[in-house]
XYZ file of C-alpha atoms in Angstrom:
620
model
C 13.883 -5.424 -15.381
C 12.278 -8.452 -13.966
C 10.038 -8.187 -11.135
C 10.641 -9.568 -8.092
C 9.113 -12.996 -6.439
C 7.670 -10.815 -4.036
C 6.135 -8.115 -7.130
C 4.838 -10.905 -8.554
C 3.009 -12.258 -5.587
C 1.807 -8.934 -5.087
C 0.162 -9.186 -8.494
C -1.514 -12.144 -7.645
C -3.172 -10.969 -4.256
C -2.613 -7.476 -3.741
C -5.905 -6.621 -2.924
C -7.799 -5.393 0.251
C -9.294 -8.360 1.087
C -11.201 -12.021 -0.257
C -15.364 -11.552 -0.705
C -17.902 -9.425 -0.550
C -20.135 -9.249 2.943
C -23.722 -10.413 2.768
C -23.446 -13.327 0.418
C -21.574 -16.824 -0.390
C -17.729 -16.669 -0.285
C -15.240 -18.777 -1.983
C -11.738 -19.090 -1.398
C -9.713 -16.592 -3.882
C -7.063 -19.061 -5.488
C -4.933 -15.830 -5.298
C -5.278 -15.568 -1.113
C -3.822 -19.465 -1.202
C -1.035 -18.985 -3.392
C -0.378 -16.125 -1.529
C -0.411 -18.405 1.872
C 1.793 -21.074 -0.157
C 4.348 -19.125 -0.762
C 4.539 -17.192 2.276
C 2.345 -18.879 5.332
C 1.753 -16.854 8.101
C 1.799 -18.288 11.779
C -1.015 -17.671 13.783
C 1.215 -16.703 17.112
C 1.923 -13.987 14.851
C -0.910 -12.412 14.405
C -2.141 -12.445 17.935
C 1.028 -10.805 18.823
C -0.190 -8.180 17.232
C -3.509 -8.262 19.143
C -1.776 -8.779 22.675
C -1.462 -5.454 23.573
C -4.797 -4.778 22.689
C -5.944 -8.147 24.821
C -8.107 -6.241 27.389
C -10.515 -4.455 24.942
C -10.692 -7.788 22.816
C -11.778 -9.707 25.832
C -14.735 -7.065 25.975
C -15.608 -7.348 22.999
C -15.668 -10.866 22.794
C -17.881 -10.691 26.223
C -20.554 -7.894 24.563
C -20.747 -10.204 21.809
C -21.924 -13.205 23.995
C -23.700 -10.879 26.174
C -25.936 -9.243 23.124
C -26.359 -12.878 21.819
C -28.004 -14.475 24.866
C -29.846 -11.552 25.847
C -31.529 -11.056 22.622
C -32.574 -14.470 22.835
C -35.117 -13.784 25.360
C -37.857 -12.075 23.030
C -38.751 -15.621 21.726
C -39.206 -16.596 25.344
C -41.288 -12.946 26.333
C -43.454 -13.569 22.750
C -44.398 -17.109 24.686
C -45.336 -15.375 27.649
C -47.528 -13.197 26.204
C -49.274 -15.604 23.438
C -49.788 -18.593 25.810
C -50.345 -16.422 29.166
C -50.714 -12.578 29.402
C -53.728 -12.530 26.505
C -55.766 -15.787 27.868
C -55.702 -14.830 31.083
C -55.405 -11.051 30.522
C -53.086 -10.501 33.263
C -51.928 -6.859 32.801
C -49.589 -6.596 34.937
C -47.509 -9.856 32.979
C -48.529 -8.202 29.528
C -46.892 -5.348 30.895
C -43.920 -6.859 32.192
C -43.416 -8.665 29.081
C -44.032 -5.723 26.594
C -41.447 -3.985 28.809
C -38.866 -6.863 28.440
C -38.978 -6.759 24.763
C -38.251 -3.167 24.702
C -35.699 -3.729 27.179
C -34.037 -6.620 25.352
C -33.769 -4.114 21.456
C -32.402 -1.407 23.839
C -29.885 -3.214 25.843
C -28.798 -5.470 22.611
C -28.426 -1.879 20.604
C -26.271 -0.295 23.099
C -23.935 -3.539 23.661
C -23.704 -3.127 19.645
C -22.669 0.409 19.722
C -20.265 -0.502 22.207
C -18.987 -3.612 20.406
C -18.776 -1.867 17.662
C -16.763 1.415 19.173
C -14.300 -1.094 21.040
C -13.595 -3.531 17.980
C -12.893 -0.620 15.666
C -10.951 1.171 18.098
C -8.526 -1.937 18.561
C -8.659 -2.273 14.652
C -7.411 1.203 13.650
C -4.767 0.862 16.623
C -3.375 -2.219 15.424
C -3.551 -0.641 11.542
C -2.047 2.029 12.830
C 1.220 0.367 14.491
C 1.708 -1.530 11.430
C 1.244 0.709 8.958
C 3.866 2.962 10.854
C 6.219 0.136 11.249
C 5.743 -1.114 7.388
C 6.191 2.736 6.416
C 9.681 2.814 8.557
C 10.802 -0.192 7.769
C 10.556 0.560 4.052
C 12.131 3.871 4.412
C 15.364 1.506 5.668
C 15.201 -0.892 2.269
C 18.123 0.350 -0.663
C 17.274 2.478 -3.896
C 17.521 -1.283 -5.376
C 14.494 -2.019 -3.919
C 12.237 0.544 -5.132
C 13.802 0.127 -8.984
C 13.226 -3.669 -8.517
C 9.165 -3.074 -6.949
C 6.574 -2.101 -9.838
C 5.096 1.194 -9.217
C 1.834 0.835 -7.153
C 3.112 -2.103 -5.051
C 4.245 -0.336 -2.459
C 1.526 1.712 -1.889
C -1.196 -1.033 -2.098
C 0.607 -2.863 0.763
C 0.165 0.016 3.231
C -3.182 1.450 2.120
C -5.323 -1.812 0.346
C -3.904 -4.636 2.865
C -3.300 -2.761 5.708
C -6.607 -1.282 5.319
C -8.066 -4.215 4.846
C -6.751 -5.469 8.560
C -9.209 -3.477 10.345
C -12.278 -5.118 8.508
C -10.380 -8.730 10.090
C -11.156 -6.921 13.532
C -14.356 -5.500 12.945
C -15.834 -7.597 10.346
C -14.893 -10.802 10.091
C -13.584 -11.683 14.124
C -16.675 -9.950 14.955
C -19.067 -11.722 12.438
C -17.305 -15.305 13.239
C -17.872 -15.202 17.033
C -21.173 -13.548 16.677
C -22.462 -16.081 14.709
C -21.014 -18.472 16.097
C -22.660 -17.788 19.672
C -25.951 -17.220 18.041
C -26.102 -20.598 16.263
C -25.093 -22.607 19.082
C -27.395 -20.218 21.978
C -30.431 -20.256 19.552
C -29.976 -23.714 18.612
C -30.176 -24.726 22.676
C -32.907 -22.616 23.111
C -35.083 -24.129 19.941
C -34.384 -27.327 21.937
C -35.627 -26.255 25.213
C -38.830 -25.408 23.414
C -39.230 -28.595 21.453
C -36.708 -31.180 21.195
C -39.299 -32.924 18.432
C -39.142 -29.465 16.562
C -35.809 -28.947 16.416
C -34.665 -32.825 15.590
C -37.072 -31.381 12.365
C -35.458 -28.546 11.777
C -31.904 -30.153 11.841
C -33.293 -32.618 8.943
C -34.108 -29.356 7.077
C -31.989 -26.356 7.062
C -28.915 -28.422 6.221
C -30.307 -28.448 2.878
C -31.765 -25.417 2.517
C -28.687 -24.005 3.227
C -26.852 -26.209 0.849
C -29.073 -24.578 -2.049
C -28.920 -21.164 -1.030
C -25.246 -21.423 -0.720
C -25.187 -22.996 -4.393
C -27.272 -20.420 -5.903
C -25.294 -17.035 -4.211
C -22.420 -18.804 -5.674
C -23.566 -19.327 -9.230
C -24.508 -15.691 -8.868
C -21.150 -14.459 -7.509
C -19.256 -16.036 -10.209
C -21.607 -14.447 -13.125
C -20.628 -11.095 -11.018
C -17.073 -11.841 -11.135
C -16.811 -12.028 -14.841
C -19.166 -9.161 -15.140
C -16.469 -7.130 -13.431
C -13.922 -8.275 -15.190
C -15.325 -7.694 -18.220
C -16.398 -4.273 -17.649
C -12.503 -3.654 -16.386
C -11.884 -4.749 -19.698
C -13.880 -1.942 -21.409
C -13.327 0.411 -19.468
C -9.482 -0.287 -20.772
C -10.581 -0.155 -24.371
C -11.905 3.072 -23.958
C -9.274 4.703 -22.442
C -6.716 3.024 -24.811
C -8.448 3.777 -27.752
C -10.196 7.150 -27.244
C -7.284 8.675 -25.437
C -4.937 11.210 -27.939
C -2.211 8.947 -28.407
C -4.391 5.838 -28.619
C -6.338 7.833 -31.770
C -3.600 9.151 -33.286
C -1.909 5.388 -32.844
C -5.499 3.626 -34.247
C -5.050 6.537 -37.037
C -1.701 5.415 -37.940
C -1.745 1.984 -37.899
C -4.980 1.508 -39.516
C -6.528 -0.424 -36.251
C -9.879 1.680 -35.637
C -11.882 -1.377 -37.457
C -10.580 -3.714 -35.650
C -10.890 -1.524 -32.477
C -14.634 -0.728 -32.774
C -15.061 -4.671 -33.537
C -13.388 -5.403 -30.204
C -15.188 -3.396 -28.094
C -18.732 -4.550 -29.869
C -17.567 -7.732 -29.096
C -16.811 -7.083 -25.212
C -19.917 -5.045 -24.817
C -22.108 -8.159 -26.557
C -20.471 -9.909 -23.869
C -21.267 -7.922 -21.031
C -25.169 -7.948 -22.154
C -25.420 -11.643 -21.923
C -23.148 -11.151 -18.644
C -25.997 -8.929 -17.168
C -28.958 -10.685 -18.061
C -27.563 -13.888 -16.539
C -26.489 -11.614 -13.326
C -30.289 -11.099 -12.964
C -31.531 -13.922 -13.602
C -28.983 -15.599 -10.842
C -30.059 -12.782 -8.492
C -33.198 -13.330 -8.987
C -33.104 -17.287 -8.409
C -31.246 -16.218 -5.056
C -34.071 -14.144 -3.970
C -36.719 -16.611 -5.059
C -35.168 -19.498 -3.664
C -34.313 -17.388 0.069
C -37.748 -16.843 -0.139
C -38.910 -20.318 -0.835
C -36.728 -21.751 1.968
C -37.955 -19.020 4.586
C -41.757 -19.757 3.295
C -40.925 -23.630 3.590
C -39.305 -24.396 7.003
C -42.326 -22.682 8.722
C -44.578 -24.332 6.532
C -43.334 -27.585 8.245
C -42.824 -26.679 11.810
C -47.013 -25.393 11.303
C -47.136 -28.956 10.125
C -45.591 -30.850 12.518
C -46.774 -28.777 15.261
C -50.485 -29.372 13.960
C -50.337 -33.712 13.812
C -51.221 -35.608 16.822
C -48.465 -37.174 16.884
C -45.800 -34.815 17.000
C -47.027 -32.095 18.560
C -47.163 -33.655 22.284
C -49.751 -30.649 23.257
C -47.591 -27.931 22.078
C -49.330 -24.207 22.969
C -49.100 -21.355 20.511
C -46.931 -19.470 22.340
C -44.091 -21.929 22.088
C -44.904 -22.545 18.104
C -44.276 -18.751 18.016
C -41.647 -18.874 19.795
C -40.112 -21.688 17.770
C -40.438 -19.921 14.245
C -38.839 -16.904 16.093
C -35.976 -18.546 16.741
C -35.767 -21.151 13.372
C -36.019 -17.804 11.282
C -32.986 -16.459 13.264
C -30.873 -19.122 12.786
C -30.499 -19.140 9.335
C -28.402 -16.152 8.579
C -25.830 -16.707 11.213
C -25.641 -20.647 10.428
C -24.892 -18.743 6.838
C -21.960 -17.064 7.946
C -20.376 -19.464 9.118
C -20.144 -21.349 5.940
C -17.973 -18.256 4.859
C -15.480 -18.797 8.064
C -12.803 -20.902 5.691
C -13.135 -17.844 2.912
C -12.925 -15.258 5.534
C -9.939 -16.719 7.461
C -7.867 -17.378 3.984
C -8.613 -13.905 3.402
C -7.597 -12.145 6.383
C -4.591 -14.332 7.057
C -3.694 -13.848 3.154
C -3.752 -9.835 4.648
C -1.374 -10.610 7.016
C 0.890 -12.780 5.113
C 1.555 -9.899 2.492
C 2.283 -7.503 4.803
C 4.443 -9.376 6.828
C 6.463 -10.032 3.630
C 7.247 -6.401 3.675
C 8.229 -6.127 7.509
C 10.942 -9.821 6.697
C 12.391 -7.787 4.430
C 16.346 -7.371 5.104
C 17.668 -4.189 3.972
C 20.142 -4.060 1.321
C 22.015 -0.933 2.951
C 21.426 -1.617 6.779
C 21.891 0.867 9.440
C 24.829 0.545 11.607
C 24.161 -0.933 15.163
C 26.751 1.225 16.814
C 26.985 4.209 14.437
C 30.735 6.365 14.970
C 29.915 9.641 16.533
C 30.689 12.296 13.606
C 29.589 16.017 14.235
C 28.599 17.233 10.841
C 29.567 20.639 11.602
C 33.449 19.693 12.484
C 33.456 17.606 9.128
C 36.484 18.327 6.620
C 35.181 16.672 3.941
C 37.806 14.339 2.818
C 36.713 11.596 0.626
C 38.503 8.076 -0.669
C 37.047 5.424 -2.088
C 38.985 2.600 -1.671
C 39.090 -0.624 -3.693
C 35.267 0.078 -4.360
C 33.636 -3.004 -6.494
C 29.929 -3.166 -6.950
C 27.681 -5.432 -9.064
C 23.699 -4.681 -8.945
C 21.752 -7.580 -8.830
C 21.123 -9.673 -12.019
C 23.350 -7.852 -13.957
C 26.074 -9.439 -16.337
C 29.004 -6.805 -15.050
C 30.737 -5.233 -12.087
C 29.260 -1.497 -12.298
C 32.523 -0.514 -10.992
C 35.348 -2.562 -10.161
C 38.437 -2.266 -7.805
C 38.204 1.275 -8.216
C 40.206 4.210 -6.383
C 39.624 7.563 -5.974
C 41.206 10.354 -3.123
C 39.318 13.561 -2.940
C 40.962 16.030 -0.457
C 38.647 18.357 1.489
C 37.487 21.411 -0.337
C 38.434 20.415 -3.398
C 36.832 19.015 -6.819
C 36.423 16.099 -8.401
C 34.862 15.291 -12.140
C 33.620 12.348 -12.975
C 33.735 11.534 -16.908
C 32.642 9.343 -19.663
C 30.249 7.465 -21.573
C 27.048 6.328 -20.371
C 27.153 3.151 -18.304
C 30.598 3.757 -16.878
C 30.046 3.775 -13.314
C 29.819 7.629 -12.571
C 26.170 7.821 -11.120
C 27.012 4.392 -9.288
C 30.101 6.421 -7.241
C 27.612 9.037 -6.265
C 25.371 6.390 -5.070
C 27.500 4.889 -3.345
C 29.262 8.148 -1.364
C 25.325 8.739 -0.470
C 25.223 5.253 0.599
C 22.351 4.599 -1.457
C 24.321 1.446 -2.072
C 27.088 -0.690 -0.642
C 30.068 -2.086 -2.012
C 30.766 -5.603 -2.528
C 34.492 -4.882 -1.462
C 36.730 -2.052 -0.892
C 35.249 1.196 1.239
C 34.254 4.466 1.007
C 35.157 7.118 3.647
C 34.718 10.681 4.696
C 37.311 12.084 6.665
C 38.594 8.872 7.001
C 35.017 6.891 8.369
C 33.477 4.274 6.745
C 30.205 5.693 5.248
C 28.902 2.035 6.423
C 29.331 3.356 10.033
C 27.752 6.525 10.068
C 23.799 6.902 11.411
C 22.078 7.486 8.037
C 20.655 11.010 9.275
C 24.122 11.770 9.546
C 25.155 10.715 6.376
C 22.668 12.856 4.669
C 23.800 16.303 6.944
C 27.453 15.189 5.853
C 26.910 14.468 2.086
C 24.525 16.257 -0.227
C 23.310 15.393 -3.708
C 21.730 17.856 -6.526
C 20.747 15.217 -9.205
C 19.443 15.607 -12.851
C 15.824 15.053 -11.540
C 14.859 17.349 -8.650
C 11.962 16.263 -6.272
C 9.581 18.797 -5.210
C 6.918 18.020 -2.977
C 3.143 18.880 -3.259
C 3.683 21.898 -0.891
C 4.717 25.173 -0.446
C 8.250 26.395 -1.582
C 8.794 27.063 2.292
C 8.135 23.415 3.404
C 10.292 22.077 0.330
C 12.921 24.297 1.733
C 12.269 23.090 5.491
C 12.682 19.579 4.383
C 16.490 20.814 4.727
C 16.472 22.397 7.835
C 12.877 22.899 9.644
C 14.612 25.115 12.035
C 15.860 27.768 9.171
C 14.628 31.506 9.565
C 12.638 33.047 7.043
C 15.809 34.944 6.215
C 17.645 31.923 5.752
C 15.595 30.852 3.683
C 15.873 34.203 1.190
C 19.512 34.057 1.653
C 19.435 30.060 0.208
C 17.251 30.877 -2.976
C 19.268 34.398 -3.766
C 22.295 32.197 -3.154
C 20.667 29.643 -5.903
C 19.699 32.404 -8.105
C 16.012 31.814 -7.853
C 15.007 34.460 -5.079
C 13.577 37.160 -7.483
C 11.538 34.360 -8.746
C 9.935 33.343 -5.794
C 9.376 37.060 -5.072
C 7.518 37.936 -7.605
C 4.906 34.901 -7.094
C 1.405 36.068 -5.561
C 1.862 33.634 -2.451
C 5.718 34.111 -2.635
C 7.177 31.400 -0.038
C 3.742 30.188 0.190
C 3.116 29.270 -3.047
C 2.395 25.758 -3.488
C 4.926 24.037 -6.319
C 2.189 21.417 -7.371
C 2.531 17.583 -7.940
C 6.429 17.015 -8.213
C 7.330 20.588 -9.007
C 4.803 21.316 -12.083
C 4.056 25.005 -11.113
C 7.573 25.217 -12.601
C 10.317 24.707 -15.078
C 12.619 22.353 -15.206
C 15.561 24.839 -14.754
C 13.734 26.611 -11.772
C 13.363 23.213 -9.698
C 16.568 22.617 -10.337
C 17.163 26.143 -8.213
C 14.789 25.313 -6.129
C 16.656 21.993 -5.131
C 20.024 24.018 -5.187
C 18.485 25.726 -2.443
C 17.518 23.527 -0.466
C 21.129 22.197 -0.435
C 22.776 25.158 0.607
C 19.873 25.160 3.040
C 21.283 21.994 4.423
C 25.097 23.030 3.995
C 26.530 19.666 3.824
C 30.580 19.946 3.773
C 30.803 17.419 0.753
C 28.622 18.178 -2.440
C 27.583 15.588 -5.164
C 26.284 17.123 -8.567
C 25.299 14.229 -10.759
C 24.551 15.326 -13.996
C 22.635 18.051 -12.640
C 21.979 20.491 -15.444
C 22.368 17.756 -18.351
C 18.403 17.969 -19.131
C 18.344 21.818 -19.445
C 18.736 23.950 -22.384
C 22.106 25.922 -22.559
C 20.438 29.460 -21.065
C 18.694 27.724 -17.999
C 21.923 25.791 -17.754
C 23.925 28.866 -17.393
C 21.587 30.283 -14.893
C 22.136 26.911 -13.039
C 25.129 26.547 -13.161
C 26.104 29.941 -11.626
C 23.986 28.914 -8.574
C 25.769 25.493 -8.346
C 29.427 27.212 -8.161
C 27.973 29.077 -5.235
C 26.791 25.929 -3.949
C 30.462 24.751 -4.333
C 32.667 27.028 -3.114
C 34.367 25.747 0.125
C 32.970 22.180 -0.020
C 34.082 18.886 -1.242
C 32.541 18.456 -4.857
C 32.056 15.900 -6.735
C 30.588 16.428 -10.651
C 29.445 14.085 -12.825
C 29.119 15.626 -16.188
C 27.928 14.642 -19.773
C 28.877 17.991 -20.692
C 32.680 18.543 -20.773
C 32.540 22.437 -21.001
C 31.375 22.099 -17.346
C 33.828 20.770 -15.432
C 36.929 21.788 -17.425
C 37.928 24.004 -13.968
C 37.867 21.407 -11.669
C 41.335 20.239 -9.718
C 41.048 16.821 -10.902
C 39.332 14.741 -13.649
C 38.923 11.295 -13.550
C 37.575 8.877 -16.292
C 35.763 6.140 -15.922
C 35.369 3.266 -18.964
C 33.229 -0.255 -17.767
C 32.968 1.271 -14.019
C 37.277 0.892 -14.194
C 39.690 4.296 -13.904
C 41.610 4.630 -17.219
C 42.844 8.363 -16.811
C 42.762 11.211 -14.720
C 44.441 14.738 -13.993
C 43.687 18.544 -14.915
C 41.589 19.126 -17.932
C 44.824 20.397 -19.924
C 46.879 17.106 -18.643
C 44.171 15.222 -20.226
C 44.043 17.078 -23.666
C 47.675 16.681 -23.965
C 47.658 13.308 -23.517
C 45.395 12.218 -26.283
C 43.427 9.717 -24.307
C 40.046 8.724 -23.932
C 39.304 12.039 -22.173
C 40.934 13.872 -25.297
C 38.769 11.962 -27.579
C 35.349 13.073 -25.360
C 36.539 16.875 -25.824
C 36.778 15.889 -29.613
C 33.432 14.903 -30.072
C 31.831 17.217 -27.668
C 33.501 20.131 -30.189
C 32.586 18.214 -33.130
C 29.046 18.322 -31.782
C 28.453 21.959 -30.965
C 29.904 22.767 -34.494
C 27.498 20.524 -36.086
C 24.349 22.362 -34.219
């Protein structure tokens, strides 16, 4: 099946977010693609914020707060140097001492509280979206999750909506923060020596520049480093897993396997020594630039004519504040990287909430009281095509199913039978024609509804990782313990779950592995008759199972019949011989239908079916 436009986007950015913190970013060509093909307004993203508008104001004010204040120790260090020692006034030393103290406390506890506020409005906001992503994808068609590659999903409401509360924490934060300390230390550096800081402007530029350029020669060595070592890792687990050996044994490809991963480790030594050796060059050259731009204030501070009488205290000052300004003039060069990043965030996500759902809930669902349900069904002129396929999966096709009664569905693979269960779950709509129970459009029924009206035992049972009780509550959380005895003796599994150490509480394991395939099957049965829907769909529900776990099945499913509306879709003819009516579907199109001995004796396609199916067991 081809994926998607939105898959493939996915592919291309479905990540957590665009750089690493602490060092040179670059603009993932992914996060603009991403941004091409779906741009994200910015109105739309401070919606998201206005709620939250109060605590962001705060935050913003703490961060302008922590900057200015902290920008006083250069100022106190002046003080001191060019007053409290040469004079040694004690009571100023004092004072001073105490402001410094004063000044790491008070910008501490404004960063504790920044950093409490930002992440609180962060997880909120996550939190609201992810619930409104997770509900709106619960609305989207079956469709949807055949046509979206496994993993998709879950990396849009885990990796990118994770990845939302670092825009609030990390990079919001970071770009106002520095941003106030550049500007506030650059008009204090001027205040203490316009001649100084017209110098320091002619420098750090630069500096900067080649910092920049060396972090990034670095990150890019680190980027094919990684991918490179993804790309081992992959060889190993291809070719050292069981079925990689015994496929490398059977093809004759361990040669050419060992060669290959020689080759990518070679690779990944010449990858790490150059890693290194760019790290190092980073390091050396920070170090350079921080021993440098000193170097030259000392200089200029030191010739007659630029230093205009300048005391120590201010020099100190000075080289305080020059030293501080580098790292937040840093981060901002990242702002364009970070923004693309965090908007990229937003512009996946959002993809997922634009979504229109294939089987949309009615506005104005009809009233229907499951409990005072008949269970008549009709399908009505019912045509279907999925998407991107050549045929109509069923087409104009009519069905009546009176209440109480049952219904087989018949023939070969690809006829249209699992489609007509779909579709009576609504886990599809029809492109024309209706389908109705008890005379009501499916289409206008609340979808909670729906399922209480119309339940479905399929060939492949879904247990969740949880005890057999909650599996069974999923039904009905309101059921008595009793109940819930009386639904697996009912499904022929009760003596089974007794005899379990943690009986009810037993925990069935990752989709149902603690057991069989025939006992899930039970275990689903139950949970139906839990539920006690009025109309029952069977598709193909014991088709996987081998002819004694069948049998045990199958005696639970005719309890699970009796009195409701059933519907059976069957590859297996000996088990719906009994039903009131069979119909038989060829190309998704009724050819046939009546009483299994009607059929017989008219030597039609249903006829030929029973044939082979004979012809079959005689041959095993």
């Amino acid at each position: 099946m081809a994926p998607s436009p939105l898959t493939e986007r996915a592919e291309r950015g479905g990540r957590g977010g665009g750089g690493g913190r602490g060092g040179a970013m670059t603009i993932d060509p992914r996060d603009r693609a991403q941004l091409a093909d779906a741009p994200v307004p910015i109105s739309r993203v401070l919606a998201l914020f206005r709620p939250h508008r109060g605590r962001v104001a705060v935050v913003v004010a703490i961060i302008v707060a922590t900057s200015i204040v902290s920008l006083a120790q250069p100022f106190l260090v002046r003080e001191i140097v060019d007053v409290a020692l040469p004079r040694q006034d004690v009571r100023l030393l004092l004072l001073a001492v105490g402001g410094m103290v004063a000044v790491a406390a008070i910008t501490q506890l404004l960063g504790v509280l920044q950093t409490w506020l930002s992440t609180q409005v962060g997880q909120r906001v996550m939190h609201e979206l992810r619930t409104r992503v997770f509900t709106h994808l619960q609305r989207q068609s079956l469709g949807f999750f055949t046509r979206t590659r496994g993993g998709e999903v879950q990396s849009r409401l885990t990796n990118d909506v994770n990845g939302m509360q670092g825009v609030v924490t990390s990079t919001a934060t970071s770009i106002a923060a520095n941003l106030t300390t550049a500007v506030a230390t650059a008009i204090a550096m001027v205040a203490l020596s316009w001649r100084l800081a017209l110098l320091s402007l002619l420098v750090i530029p630069p500096a900067l520049w080649l910092t920049r350029k060396v972090a990034l020669i670095r990150r890019a060595v680190t980027a094919q480093q990684q991918r490179h070592l993804a790309d081992l890792n992959h060889q190993i687990d291809e070719g050292l897993s069981v079925s990689g050996v015994r496929l490398a044994k059977t093809l004759g490809t361990s040669t050419r396997n060992a060669q290959r991963f020689a080759t990518t480790s070679h690779e990944l030594v010449d990858l790490e020594l150059r890693s290194q050796l760019a790290g190092r060059w980073r390091m050396a050259t920070m170090q350079i630039v921080f021993a440098v731009i000193p170097a030259l204030v000392y200089l200029a501070a030191g010739l007659p004519a630029t230093s205009s009488g300048m005391t120590i205290g201010t020099l100190v000052a000075f080289t305080t504040l020059q030293a501080g300004i580098f790292r937040p003039l840093m981060g901002l060069l990242n702002v364009g990287a970070q923004w693309v990043a965090s908007m990229a965030l937003f512009s996946r996500v959002f993809e997922y909430l634009d979504l229109v759902p294939d089987v949309p809930a009615p506005t104005h669902p009809v009233s229907l009281d499951p409990a005072s349900v008949r269970g008549s069904v009709a399908i009505e002129g019912v045509t279907l095509r999925y998407p991107g396929a050549d045929r109509d999966a069923v087409a104009g096709l009519t069905l009546a199913v009176p209440a109480g009664s049952t219904l087989a569905l018949v023939g070969a693979t690809g006829s249209g039978k699992s489609t007509v269960a779909g579709l009576l779950a609504r886990l599809h709509d029809p492109d024309a024609g209706r389908v109705t129970v008890d005379g009501v459009d499916v289409r206008d029924l609340d979808p909670d509804v729906l399922a209480s009206i119309v339940g479905v035992v399929s060939q492949e049972s879904y247990l969740v990782h949880a005890p057999v009780r909650d599996n069974l509550l999923l039904a009905r959380p309101e059921a008595s313990e009793g109940e819930l005895w009386a639904a697996l003796a009912a499904a022929q599994v009760a003596d089974l779950v007794a005899s379990l150490p943690d009986a009810l509480d037993t925990v069935v394991g990752a989709r149902g592995h603690r057991f069989s395939g025939g006992e899930q099957q039970r275990l689903a049965v139950a949970r139906t008759i839990l539920r006690d829907p009025p109309v029952l769909v069977l598709d193909e529900a014991t088709s996987a199972l081998d002819t004694s776990t069948e049998r045990a099945l199958q005696r639970a499913l005719d309890e699970l019949a009796r009195g409701r509306t059933t519907i059976t879709i069957a590859h297996r003819l000996s088990t719906v011989r009994d039903a009131d009516r069979i119909a038989v579907l060829d190309a998704g199109r009724l050819v046939e239908s009546g009483t299994h001995d009607e059929l017989v004796a008219s030597g039609g396609q249903y006829a030929a079916l029973v044939a082979a199916a004979e012809r079959t067991e005689i041959d095993q």
